[in-house]
Amino acid sequence: MKDLRISVIMATYNAEKTVEKTIKSIITQTYKNIEFIIIDGGSKDKTIEIIKKYHKYISYWVTEKDNGIYDALNKGIERASGEYIYILGADDFFCDNNIIENVVNNLDDSIDVLSGSVFLMQFNMKKLFNNYSKEIKNNLDEEDLINILLPPHQGLFVKSNIMKKYLFDIKYKLRADFKFELIMLTSNFNIKFVNFPIAFYSVEGISNRKTIEMIEETINILKELKYISVDYNRKHKKEKLIKTCIKNFLINLKLWKYSLYLRGWKKC
């Protein structure tokens, strides 16, 4: 689809150490019909100074107090005018300069969502995260849903009208993207999976330092959407929840061989 406009949205807050690399990975894309939006939450460090340095490449930016990262992203989504929206974190970056061009070449009017792979980055290590959403089944039990790995939003290009309809639920501070993606992936949207990586995704952010809170929000989201029963907590021992948190934490740290030992834990 030639001349397709892609809106790239980035939320920033005190991101002086990483934001310049992220900005450069966007403005050096070979595809030029990009709307670049930055919503800053009132940074106190040099983030604003860096943003101003590249202002001529940015379609719109603002710095103002917000109600968390998902509130900031919603502001960007509501302002976006592109046919597709892509969200990139302030410490993430595209794999190469041709990513958006390759994505556009794989799009047509029938595609609601394009899903690619991402590299998870932590402690200077990387691991390819494939589009696991291909394997989502309707017969997942409650335990499967708690442990399901949905593709990070850094691997998703979503039609603008879909993102504007659902937005992020800001009452969830850590897992609003999980709720959005679960709705998207279990609805009747046409999703195309591509076999090339989209971006490098840093897993050193706040949501990866609050594993227990993330699991709790996941359970609450699944209850809200009626994917699990409201008495899930009473039916499952707290010990199981803690074990799940530890397992996910180890996986996030790329301690793959140690996480294997945890796979032997039986369901309660």
mmCIF file of C-alpha atoms in Angstrom:
data_model
loop_
_atom_site.group_PDB
_atom_site.id
_atom_site.type_symbol
_atom_site.label_atom_id
_atom_site.label_comp_id
_atom_site.label_asym_id
_atom_site.label_seq_id
_atom_site.Cartn_x
_atom_site.Cartn_y
_atom_site.Cartn_z
ATOM 1 C CA MET A 1 0.000 0.000 0.000
ATOM 2 C CA LYS A 2 1.879 3.037 -1.243
ATOM 3 C CA ASP A 3 1.562 6.394 0.524
ATOM 4 C CA LEU A 4 0.083 4.741 3.603
ATOM 5 C CA ARG A 5 0.555 6.965 6.638
ATOM 6 C CA ILE A 6 1.985 5.285 9.737
ATOM 7 C CA SER A 7 1.610 7.028 13.100
ATOM 8 C CA VAL A 8 4.461 6.214 15.488
ATOM 9 C CA ILE A 9 3.674 7.133 19.093
ATOM 10 C CA MET A 10 6.198 7.367 21.902
ATOM 11 C CA ALA A 11 5.538 8.215 25.562
ATOM 12 C CA THR A 12 8.505 9.592 27.507
ATOM 13 C CA TYR A 13 9.341 10.434 31.089
ATOM 14 C CA ASN A 14 12.878 11.094 32.332
ATOM 15 C CA ALA A 15 14.304 9.031 29.471
ATOM 16 C CA GLU A 16 17.472 11.021 28.756
ATOM 17 C CA LYS A 17 19.663 7.891 28.662
ATOM 18 C CA THR A 18 17.771 6.141 25.865
ATOM 19 C CA VAL A 19 15.387 8.493 24.065
ATOM 20 C CA GLU A 20 17.884 9.857 21.524
ATOM 21 C CA LYS A 21 18.662 6.378 20.182
ATOM 22 C CA THR A 22 14.940 5.690 19.901
ATOM 23 C CA ILE A 23 14.265 8.965 18.079
ATOM 24 C CA LYS A 24 17.097 8.287 15.626
ATOM 25 C CA SER A 25 15.749 4.817 14.850
ATOM 26 C CA ILE A 26 12.434 6.424 13.844
ATOM 27 C CA ILE A 27 13.603 9.445 11.866
ATOM 28 C CA THR A 28 16.140 7.405 9.854
ATOM 29 C CA GLN A 29 13.513 5.015 8.483
ATOM 30 C CA THR A 30 13.627 4.782 4.695
ATOM 31 C CA TYR A 31 9.830 5.030 4.577
ATOM 32 C CA LYS A 32 8.979 8.708 4.871
ATOM 33 C CA ASN A 33 5.200 8.955 5.302
ATOM 34 C CA ILE A 34 5.487 8.736 9.084
ATOM 35 C CA GLU A 35 3.620 10.805 11.641
ATOM 36 C CA PHE A 36 5.881 10.924 14.704
ATOM 37 C CA ILE A 37 4.132 11.834 17.969
ATOM 38 C CA ILE A 38 5.815 12.210 21.368
ATOM 39 C CA ILE A 39 3.828 12.621 24.583
ATOM 40 C CA ASP A 40 6.081 13.509 27.514
ATOM 41 C CA GLY A 41 4.862 13.279 31.096
ATOM 42 C CA GLY A 42 6.735 16.323 32.384
ATOM 43 C CA SER A 43 10.320 15.079 32.398
ATOM 44 C CA LYS A 44 12.737 16.707 34.843
ATOM 45 C CA ASP A 45 15.950 15.514 33.208
ATOM 46 C CA LYS A 46 17.331 16.301 29.729
ATOM 47 C CA THR A 47 14.595 14.447 27.820
ATOM 48 C CA ILE A 48 12.909 17.670 26.639
ATOM 49 C CA GLU A 49 16.246 19.118 25.551
ATOM 50 C CA ILE A 50 16.835 16.032 23.400
ATOM 51 C CA ILE A 51 13.321 16.151 21.936
ATOM 52 C CA LYS A 52 13.778 19.820 20.981
ATOM 53 C CA LYS A 53 17.012 18.897 19.217
ATOM 54 C CA TYR A 54 14.987 16.791 16.762
ATOM 55 C CA HIS A 55 11.816 18.901 16.689
ATOM 56 C CA LYS A 56 11.803 19.330 12.904
ATOM 57 C CA TYR A 57 11.387 15.564 12.492
ATOM 58 C CA ILE A 58 8.537 15.326 15.002
ATOM 59 C CA SER A 59 4.960 15.871 13.823
ATOM 60 C CA TYR A 60 3.685 16.747 17.284
ATOM 61 C CA TRP A 61 5.057 16.718 20.796
ATOM 62 C CA VAL A 62 3.931 17.987 24.164
ATOM 63 C CA THR A 63 5.161 17.826 27.732
ATOM 64 C CA GLU A 64 2.519 17.818 30.448
ATOM 65 C CA LYS A 65 1.558 15.882 33.536
ATOM 66 C CA ASP A 66 -0.351 12.695 32.833
ATOM 67 C CA ASN A 67 -1.884 9.766 34.676
ATOM 68 C CA GLY A 68 0.804 7.271 33.723
ATOM 69 C CA ILE A 69 2.211 5.857 30.507
ATOM 70 C CA TYR A 70 -1.093 4.496 29.205
ATOM 71 C CA ASP A 71 -2.765 7.875 29.647
ATOM 72 C CA ALA A 72 0.078 9.416 27.641
ATOM 73 C CA LEU A 73 -0.264 6.795 24.912
ATOM 74 C CA ASN A 74 -4.023 7.366 24.727
ATOM 75 C CA LYS A 75 -3.366 11.065 24.133
ATOM 76 C CA GLY A 76 -1.091 10.142 21.249
ATOM 77 C CA ILE A 77 -3.586 7.650 19.824
ATOM 78 C CA GLU A 78 -6.401 10.193 19.911
ATOM 79 C CA ARG A 79 -4.242 12.710 18.053
ATOM 80 C CA ALA A 80 -2.913 10.250 15.447
ATOM 81 C CA SER A 81 -4.065 10.677 11.851
ATOM 82 C CA GLY A 82 -2.337 7.700 10.216
ATOM 83 C CA GLU A 83 -4.080 4.620 8.847
ATOM 84 C CA TYR A 84 -2.040 2.414 11.193
ATOM 85 C CA ILE A 85 -0.619 3.121 14.633
ATOM 86 C CA TYR A 86 2.627 1.781 16.067
ATOM 87 C CA ILE A 87 3.824 2.295 19.647
ATOM 88 C CA LEU A 88 7.513 2.340 20.528
ATOM 89 C CA GLY A 89 8.879 2.722 24.048
ATOM 90 C CA ALA A 90 11.401 5.431 24.887
ATOM 91 C CA ASP A 91 14.060 2.765 25.452
ATOM 92 C CA ASP A 92 13.183 0.593 22.425
ATOM 93 C CA PHE A 93 14.320 0.927 18.818
ATOM 94 C CA PHE A 94 13.702 -0.503 15.352
ATOM 95 C CA CYS A 95 15.866 -3.402 14.179
ATOM 96 C CA ASP A 96 16.968 -1.537 11.057
ATOM 97 C CA ASN A 97 16.121 1.454 8.876
ATOM 98 C CA ASN A 98 13.839 -0.500 6.522
ATOM 99 C CA ILE A 99 11.341 -1.848 9.057
ATOM 100 C CA ILE A 100 8.377 0.426 8.335
ATOM 101 C CA GLU A 101 8.916 0.117 4.577
ATOM 102 C CA ASN A 102 8.870 -3.686 4.899
ATOM 103 C CA VAL A 103 5.734 -3.498 7.050
ATOM 104 C CA VAL A 104 3.910 -1.265 4.560
ATOM 105 C CA ASN A 105 4.835 -3.658 1.737
ATOM 106 C CA ASN A 106 3.060 -6.412 3.684
ATOM 107 C CA LEU A 107 -0.139 -4.449 4.319
ATOM 108 C CA ASP A 108 -3.396 -4.214 2.400
ATOM 109 C CA ASP A 109 -6.850 -2.854 3.190
ATOM 110 C CA SER A 110 -8.051 -6.180 4.595
ATOM 111 C CA ILE A 111 -5.386 -6.364 7.331
ATOM 112 C CA ASP A 112 -6.417 -5.027 10.735
ATOM 113 C CA VAL A 113 -3.228 -5.931 12.601
ATOM 114 C CA LEU A 114 0.268 -6.856 11.480
ATOM 115 C CA SER A 115 2.290 -8.845 14.017
ATOM 116 C CA GLY A 116 6.037 -9.349 13.809
ATOM 117 C CA SER A 117 8.728 -10.620 16.158
ATOM 118 C CA VAL A 118 10.739 -8.549 18.623
ATOM 119 C CA PHE A 119 14.080 -8.973 20.330
ATOM 120 C CA LEU A 120 13.783 -8.826 24.116
ATOM 121 C CA MET A 121 16.766 -6.962 25.546
ATOM 122 C CA GLN A 122 18.153 -7.061 29.085
ATOM 123 C CA PHE A 123 21.641 -6.808 30.559
ATOM 124 C CA ASN A 124 23.071 -6.529 27.012
ATOM 125 C CA MET A 125 21.516 -9.884 26.110
ATOM 126 C CA LYS A 126 18.809 -10.487 23.546
ATOM 127 C CA LYS A 127 16.266 -13.200 22.854
ATOM 128 C CA LEU A 128 13.929 -13.394 19.859
ATOM 129 C CA PHE A 129 10.255 -13.360 20.850
ATOM 130 C CA ASN A 130 8.232 -14.854 17.999
ATOM 131 C CA ASN A 131 4.568 -14.106 17.397
ATOM 132 C CA TYR A 132 3.223 -16.615 19.899
ATOM 133 C CA SER A 133 -0.292 -15.337 19.303
ATOM 134 C CA LYS A 134 -0.522 -17.796 16.398
ATOM 135 C CA GLU A 135 -0.984 -20.515 19.006
ATOM 136 C CA ILE A 136 -3.849 -18.926 20.942
ATOM 137 C CA LYS A 137 -6.661 -21.467 21.219
ATOM 138 C CA ASN A 138 -10.241 -21.181 22.391
ATOM 139 C CA ASN A 139 -9.811 -24.079 24.823
ATOM 140 C CA LEU A 140 -7.206 -22.474 27.083
ATOM 141 C CA ASP A 141 -7.909 -23.153 30.749
ATOM 142 C CA GLU A 142 -7.548 -20.580 33.533
ATOM 143 C CA GLU A 143 -3.941 -21.530 34.256
ATOM 144 C CA ASP A 144 -3.001 -21.174 30.584
ATOM 145 C CA LEU A 145 -4.521 -17.696 30.468
ATOM 146 C CA ILE A 146 -2.534 -16.533 33.492
ATOM 147 C CA ASN A 147 0.713 -17.682 31.863
ATOM 148 C CA ILE A 148 -0.038 -16.758 28.255
ATOM 149 C CA LEU A 149 2.632 -14.736 26.454
ATOM 150 C CA LEU A 150 1.052 -12.192 24.145
ATOM 151 C CA PRO A 151 3.280 -10.399 21.630
ATOM 152 C CA PRO A 152 4.698 -7.114 22.946
ATOM 153 C CA HIS A 153 3.111 -4.035 21.380
ATOM 154 C CA GLN A 154 6.543 -3.272 19.873
ATOM 155 C CA GLY A 155 5.726 -6.006 17.335
ATOM 156 C CA LEU A 156 2.261 -4.749 16.380
ATOM 157 C CA PHE A 157 0.968 -2.330 13.753
ATOM 158 C CA VAL A 158 -2.754 -1.786 14.379
ATOM 159 C CA LYS A 159 -5.386 -0.012 12.304
ATOM 160 C CA SER A 160 -6.034 3.409 13.741
ATOM 161 C CA ASN A 161 -9.798 2.961 14.073
ATOM 162 C CA ILE A 162 -9.290 -0.134 16.247
ATOM 163 C CA MET A 163 -6.869 1.581 18.610
ATOM 164 C CA LYS A 164 -9.084 4.650 18.858
ATOM 165 C CA LYS A 165 -12.106 2.482 19.657
ATOM 166 C CA TYR A 166 -10.537 0.496 22.495
ATOM 167 C CA LEU A 167 -7.677 2.667 23.791
ATOM 168 C CA PHE A 168 -5.803 1.585 26.937
ATOM 169 C CA ASP A 169 -7.693 1.133 30.204
ATOM 170 C CA ILE A 170 -5.757 3.501 32.485
ATOM 171 C CA LYS A 171 -7.026 1.904 35.683
ATOM 172 C CA TYR A 172 -4.425 -0.777 34.929
ATOM 173 C CA LYS A 173 -1.020 0.814 35.502
ATOM 174 C CA LEU A 174 1.127 -2.104 34.319
ATOM 175 C CA ARG A 175 -0.992 -4.384 32.114
ATOM 176 C CA ALA A 176 -3.341 -2.169 30.126
ATOM 177 C CA ASP A 177 -1.561 -3.337 26.972
ATOM 178 C CA PHE A 178 -2.344 -6.954 27.932
ATOM 179 C CA LYS A 179 -6.062 -6.146 28.108
ATOM 180 C CA PHE A 180 -5.994 -4.369 24.754
ATOM 181 C CA GLU A 181 -4.064 -7.172 23.046
ATOM 182 C CA LEU A 182 -6.230 -9.920 24.526
ATOM 183 C CA ILE A 183 -9.364 -8.195 23.205
ATOM 184 C CA MET A 184 -7.700 -7.660 19.846
ATOM 185 C CA LEU A 185 -6.345 -11.198 19.456
ATOM 186 C CA THR A 186 -9.564 -12.926 20.516
ATOM 187 C CA SER A 187 -11.846 -10.734 18.389
ATOM 188 C CA ASN A 188 -12.686 -11.213 14.750
ATOM 189 C CA PHE A 189 -9.870 -9.032 13.434
ATOM 190 C CA ASN A 190 -7.772 -10.010 10.437
ATOM 191 C CA ILE A 191 -4.226 -10.443 11.780
ATOM 192 C CA LYS A 192 -1.261 -10.987 9.494
ATOM 193 C CA PHE A 193 1.901 -12.542 10.905
ATOM 194 C CA VAL A 194 5.245 -11.728 9.289
ATOM 195 C CA ASN A 195 8.504 -13.596 9.735
ATOM 196 C CA PHE A 196 10.849 -10.698 10.342
ATOM 197 C CA PRO A 197 11.731 -8.909 13.600
ATOM 198 C CA ILE A 198 10.366 -5.409 14.114
ATOM 199 C CA ALA A 199 12.161 -3.907 17.104
ATOM 200 C CA PHE A 200 14.433 -4.328 20.081
ATOM 201 C CA TYR A 201 12.318 -4.191 23.235
ATOM 202 C CA SER A 202 13.946 -3.335 26.569
ATOM 203 C CA VAL A 203 12.512 -5.415 29.419
ATOM 204 C CA GLU A 204 14.176 -3.331 32.108
ATOM 205 C CA GLY A 205 11.202 -0.980 32.529
ATOM 206 C CA ILE A 206 8.938 -0.502 35.528
ATOM 207 C CA SER A 207 6.487 -3.270 34.610
ATOM 208 C CA ASN A 208 9.296 -5.797 34.716
ATOM 209 C CA ARG A 209 10.314 -4.745 38.237
ATOM 210 C CA LYS A 210 6.823 -5.307 39.622
ATOM 211 C CA THR A 211 6.148 -8.913 38.740
ATOM 212 C CA ILE A 212 3.625 -9.702 41.471
ATOM 213 C CA GLU A 213 1.578 -6.587 40.690
ATOM 214 C CA MET A 214 1.620 -7.558 37.017
ATOM 215 C CA ILE A 215 0.230 -11.004 37.752
ATOM 216 C CA GLU A 216 -2.475 -9.511 39.973
ATOM 217 C CA GLU A 217 -3.497 -7.078 37.224
ATOM 218 C CA THR A 218 -3.503 -9.943 34.716
ATOM 219 C CA ILE A 219 -5.925 -11.899 36.897
ATOM 220 C CA ASN A 220 -8.165 -8.853 37.343
ATOM 221 C CA ILE A 221 -8.239 -8.241 33.590
ATOM 222 C CA LEU A 222 -9.129 -11.863 32.867
ATOM 223 C CA LYS A 223 -11.911 -11.667 35.441
ATOM 224 C CA GLU A 224 -13.219 -8.426 33.964
ATOM 225 C CA LEU A 225 -13.309 -9.934 30.479
ATOM 226 C CA LYS A 226 -14.835 -13.127 31.914
ATOM 227 C CA TYR A 227 -12.023 -15.348 30.680
ATOM 228 C CA ILE A 228 -11.619 -16.775 34.188
ATOM 229 C CA SER A 229 -14.057 -17.143 37.075
ATOM 230 C CA VAL A 230 -14.377 -14.419 39.697
ATOM 231 C CA ASP A 231 -13.386 -16.858 42.458
ATOM 232 C CA TYR A 232 -10.051 -17.735 40.801
ATOM 233 C CA ASN A 233 -8.026 -16.516 43.801
ATOM 234 C CA ARG A 234 -9.980 -18.715 46.206
ATOM 235 C CA LYS A 235 -9.574 -21.806 44.046
ATOM 236 C CA HIS A 236 -5.813 -21.422 43.595
ATOM 237 C CA LYS A 237 -3.272 -21.367 46.345
ATOM 238 C CA LYS A 238 -1.249 -18.218 46.903
ATOM 239 C CA GLU A 239 1.864 -20.393 46.597
ATOM 240 C CA LYS A 240 1.016 -21.111 42.958
ATOM 241 C CA LEU A 241 0.698 -17.408 42.188
ATOM 242 C CA ILE A 242 4.093 -16.726 43.755
ATOM 243 C CA LYS A 243 5.682 -19.582 41.781
ATOM 244 C CA THR A 244 4.240 -18.191 38.569
ATOM 245 C CA CYS A 245 5.658 -14.765 39.408
ATOM 246 C CA ILE A 246 9.109 -16.228 40.062
ATOM 247 C CA LYS A 247 9.026 -18.234 36.838
ATOM 248 C CA ASN A 248 8.049 -15.213 34.744
ATOM 249 C CA PHE A 249 10.685 -13.093 36.485
ATOM 250 C CA LEU A 250 13.401 -15.633 35.648
ATOM 251 C CA ILE A 251 12.252 -15.790 32.046
ATOM 252 C CA ASN A 252 12.383 -11.995 31.843
ATOM 253 C CA LEU A 253 15.953 -12.134 33.116
ATOM 254 C CA LYS A 254 16.807 -14.603 30.341
ATOM 255 C CA LEU A 255 17.746 -17.260 32.878
ATOM 256 C CA TRP A 256 16.258 -19.851 30.560
ATOM 257 C CA LYS A 257 17.979 -22.921 32.003
ATOM 258 C CA TYR A 258 16.910 -22.047 35.553
ATOM 259 C CA SER A 259 13.314 -21.427 34.522
ATOM 260 C CA LEU A 260 13.183 -24.974 33.170
ATOM 261 C CA TYR A 261 13.292 -26.317 36.712
ATOM 262 C CA LEU A 262 10.073 -24.467 37.454
ATOM 263 C CA ARG A 263 8.165 -26.167 34.669
ATOM 264 C CA GLY A 264 7.846 -29.224 36.853
ATOM 265 C CA TRP A 265 5.533 -27.441 39.273
ATOM 266 C CA LYS A 266 2.102 -28.995 39.083
ATOM 267 C CA LYS A 267 -1.154 -27.120 38.964
ATOM 268 C CA CYS A 268 -2.803 -26.650 42.314
#
